[in-house]
């Protein structure tokens, strides 16, 4: 087991971390690792919200180097909580890795969203590609669906459809005060182009919006 204090990396700060690591060698080595952080901040000038705050974060992996099970849990912003688990494996054909999401739950201030069915994210040399992924609100009031290739060196081909996304939840994810905020967001977007020159086509709607002090 180990402890870290005042960990710093470009854009990342964490005052206190702890973890464990176990390794069994041989022809088919096995290892397990776990990391815990009470508080972690991430800052980037390239994101809409330049500062992100994470709390009670835990990450665990176990298995063989070419096929790992993983789990992740963290608080985001003020009231949001994300928990996910899945597998990480080498792609069956060609270079790259596959990240499988077996479960995913996001507990936001107004409602909880869950993954409808397992999905995969393919990581390769060209661009990440995500299979059809649908998150539904637990009360049936909304859904988010994303699928396709993210813009990178190769042109992207990504679709994003959403309805019933509460504006207060978006504010909380960004670490902003939700007092006096109301509204539901709808999206129907197509992302193309490269990471250096992306293009976005589609529609964005905001219903019953309220912004007040």
PDB file of N, CA, C and O in Angstrom, residues 3-4 12-13 35 61 69 73 115 123 125 138-139 162 179 184-185 188-190 199 201 213:
ATOM      1  N   UNK A   3       0.847   5.897   0.153  1.00  0.00           N
ATOM      2  CA  UNK A   3       0.174   7.174   0.385  1.00  0.00           C
ATOM      3  C   UNK A   3       0.934   8.262  -0.349  1.00  0.00           C
ATOM      4  O   UNK A   3       2.187   8.253  -0.369  1.00  0.00           O
ATOM      5  N   UNK A   4       0.199   9.199  -0.941  1.00  0.00           N
ATOM      6  CA  UNK A   4       0.794  10.344  -1.619  1.00  0.00           C
ATOM      7  C   UNK A   4       0.227  11.617  -1.017  1.00  0.00           C
ATOM      8  O   UNK A   4      -0.955  11.673  -0.666  1.00  0.00           O
ATOM      9  N   UNK A  12      -3.628  18.899 -12.907  1.00  0.00           N
ATOM     10  CA  UNK A  12      -4.217  18.053 -11.869  1.00  0.00           C
ATOM     11  C   UNK A  12      -3.579  18.357 -10.521  1.00  0.00           C
ATOM     12  O   UNK A  12      -2.353  18.454 -10.419  1.00  0.00           O
ATOM     13  N   UNK A  13      -4.424  18.476  -9.488  1.00  0.00           N
ATOM     14  CA  UNK A  13      -3.939  18.664  -8.128  1.00  0.00           C
ATOM     15  C   UNK A  13      -4.735  17.756  -7.194  1.00  0.00           C
ATOM     16  O   UNK A  13      -5.953  17.662  -7.296  1.00  0.00           O
ATOM     17  N   UNK A  35      -6.769   2.943  -6.309  1.00  0.00           N
ATOM     18  CA  UNK A  35      -6.362   4.310  -5.987  1.00  0.00           C
ATOM     19  C   UNK A  35      -7.547   5.058  -5.417  1.00  0.00           C
ATOM     20  O   UNK A  35      -8.666   4.951  -5.936  1.00  0.00           O
ATOM     21  N   UNK A  61      -8.518  -1.630 -10.716  1.00  0.00           N
ATOM     22  CA  UNK A  61      -8.345  -2.497 -11.883  1.00  0.00           C
ATOM     23  C   UNK A  61      -7.796  -3.830 -11.404  1.00  0.00           C
ATOM     24  O   UNK A  61      -7.047  -3.899 -10.422  1.00  0.00           O
ATOM     25  N   UNK A  69     -10.473  -5.956 -15.637  1.00  0.00           N
ATOM     26  CA  UNK A  69     -11.727  -5.427 -15.153  1.00  0.00           C
ATOM     27  C   UNK A  69     -11.459  -4.117 -14.439  1.00  0.00           C
ATOM     28  O   UNK A  69     -10.405  -3.940 -13.830  1.00  0.00           O
ATOM     29  N   UNK A  73     -15.515   5.358  -9.383  1.00  0.00           N
ATOM     30  CA  UNK A  73     -16.555   6.113  -8.708  1.00  0.00           C
ATOM     31  C   UNK A  73     -16.013   7.463  -8.292  1.00  0.00           C
ATOM     32  O   UNK A  73     -14.875   7.568  -7.842  1.00  0.00           O
ATOM     33  N   UNK A 115     -27.106   3.603 -17.748  1.00  0.00           N
ATOM     34  CA  UNK A 115     -26.823   3.004 -19.042  1.00  0.00           C
ATOM     35  C   UNK A 115     -27.853   1.937 -19.354  1.00  0.00           C
ATOM     36  O   UNK A 115     -28.076   1.026 -18.552  1.00  0.00           O
ATOM     37  N   UNK A 123     -10.376   2.525 -28.774  1.00  0.00           N
ATOM     38  CA  UNK A 123      -9.284   3.489 -28.779  1.00  0.00           C
ATOM     39  C   UNK A 123      -8.200   2.990 -29.715  1.00  0.00           C
ATOM     40  O   UNK A 123      -7.613   1.929 -29.489  1.00  0.00           O
ATOM     41  N   UNK A 125      -5.300   4.350 -33.232  1.00  0.00           N
ATOM     42  CA  UNK A 125      -4.402   5.400 -33.697  1.00  0.00           C
ATOM     43  C   UNK A 125      -5.148   6.561 -34.332  1.00  0.00           C
ATOM     44  O   UNK A 125      -4.672   7.693 -34.297  1.00  0.00           O
ATOM     45  N   UNK A 138     -33.926   7.655 -14.789  1.00  0.00           N
ATOM     46  CA  UNK A 138     -34.605   6.592 -14.046  1.00  0.00           C
ATOM     47  C   UNK A 138     -36.110   6.787 -14.012  1.00  0.00           C
ATOM     48  O   UNK A 138     -36.859   5.810 -13.952  1.00  0.00           O
ATOM     49  N   UNK A 139     -36.579   8.041 -14.081  1.00  0.00           N
ATOM     50  CA  UNK A 139     -38.025   8.296 -14.044  1.00  0.00           C
ATOM     51  C   UNK A 139     -38.644   8.364 -15.430  1.00  0.00           C
ATOM     52  O   UNK A 139     -39.820   8.698 -15.574  1.00  0.00           O
ATOM     53  N   UNK A 162     -30.440  14.108 -27.461  1.00  0.00           N
ATOM     54  CA  UNK A 162     -30.799  14.161 -26.044  1.00  0.00           C
ATOM     55  C   UNK A 162     -32.095  14.932 -25.861  1.00  0.00           C
ATOM     56  O   UNK A 162     -32.393  15.863 -26.612  1.00  0.00           O
ATOM     57  N   UNK A 179     -28.821  27.881  -7.959  1.00  0.00           N
ATOM     58  CA  UNK A 179     -29.911  28.689  -7.414  1.00  0.00           C
ATOM     59  C   UNK A 179     -30.536  29.564  -8.500  1.00  0.00           C
ATOM     60  O   UNK A 179     -29.832  30.271  -9.219  1.00  0.00           O
ATOM     61  N   UNK A 184     -35.124  22.782 -19.459  1.00  0.00           N
ATOM     62  CA  UNK A 184     -34.807  21.472 -20.021  1.00  0.00           C
ATOM     63  C   UNK A 184     -34.141  21.646 -21.375  1.00  0.00           C
ATOM     64  O   UNK A 184     -34.619  22.407 -22.224  1.00  0.00           O
ATOM     65  N   UNK A 185     -33.041  20.916 -21.576  1.00  0.00           N
ATOM     66  CA  UNK A 185     -32.256  21.015 -22.803  1.00  0.00           C
ATOM     67  C   UNK A 185     -32.559  19.834 -23.713  1.00  0.00           C
ATOM     68  O   UNK A 185     -32.681  18.693 -23.261  1.00  0.00           O
ATOM     69  N   UNK A 188     -29.854  17.717 -30.869  1.00  0.00           N
ATOM     70  CA  UNK A 188     -29.789  16.821 -32.022  1.00  0.00           C
ATOM     71  C   UNK A 188     -28.608  17.304 -32.861  1.00  0.00           C
ATOM     72  O   UNK A 188     -28.743  18.224 -33.667  1.00  0.00           O
ATOM     73  N   UNK A 189     -27.433  16.702 -32.632  1.00  0.00           N
ATOM     74  CA  UNK A 189     -26.191  17.235 -33.195  1.00  0.00           C
ATOM     75  C   UNK A 189     -25.434  16.173 -33.978  1.00  0.00           C
ATOM     76  O   UNK A 189     -25.500  14.980 -33.667  1.00  0.00           O
ATOM     77  N   UNK A 190     -24.681  16.648 -34.980  1.00  0.00           N
ATOM     78  CA  UNK A 190     -23.755  15.797 -35.723  1.00  0.00           C
ATOM     79  C   UNK A 190     -22.404  16.483 -35.736  1.00  0.00           C
ATOM     80  O   UNK A 190     -22.273  17.627 -36.180  1.00  0.00           O
ATOM     81  N   UNK A 199     -16.581  20.510 -37.085  1.00  0.00           N
ATOM     82  CA  UNK A 199     -17.840  21.121 -37.518  1.00  0.00           C
ATOM     83  C   UNK A 199     -18.981  20.489 -36.731  1.00  0.00           C
ATOM     84  O   UNK A 199     -18.960  19.292 -36.432  1.00  0.00           O
ATOM     85  N   UNK A 201     -23.274  20.421 -36.684  1.00  0.00           N
ATOM     86  CA  UNK A 201     -24.551  20.758 -37.304  1.00  0.00           C
ATOM     87  C   UNK A 201     -25.667  20.146 -36.472  1.00  0.00           C
ATOM     88  O   UNK A 201     -25.512  19.056 -35.914  1.00  0.00           O
ATOM     89  N   UNK A 213     -30.975  35.614  -9.998  1.00  0.00           N
ATOM     90  CA  UNK A 213     -30.054  35.673  -8.870  1.00  0.00           C
ATOM     91  C   UNK A 213     -30.680  35.025  -7.642  1.00  0.00           C
ATOM     92  O   UNK A 213     -31.854  35.129  -7.419  1.00  0.00           O
TER      93      UNK A 213
END
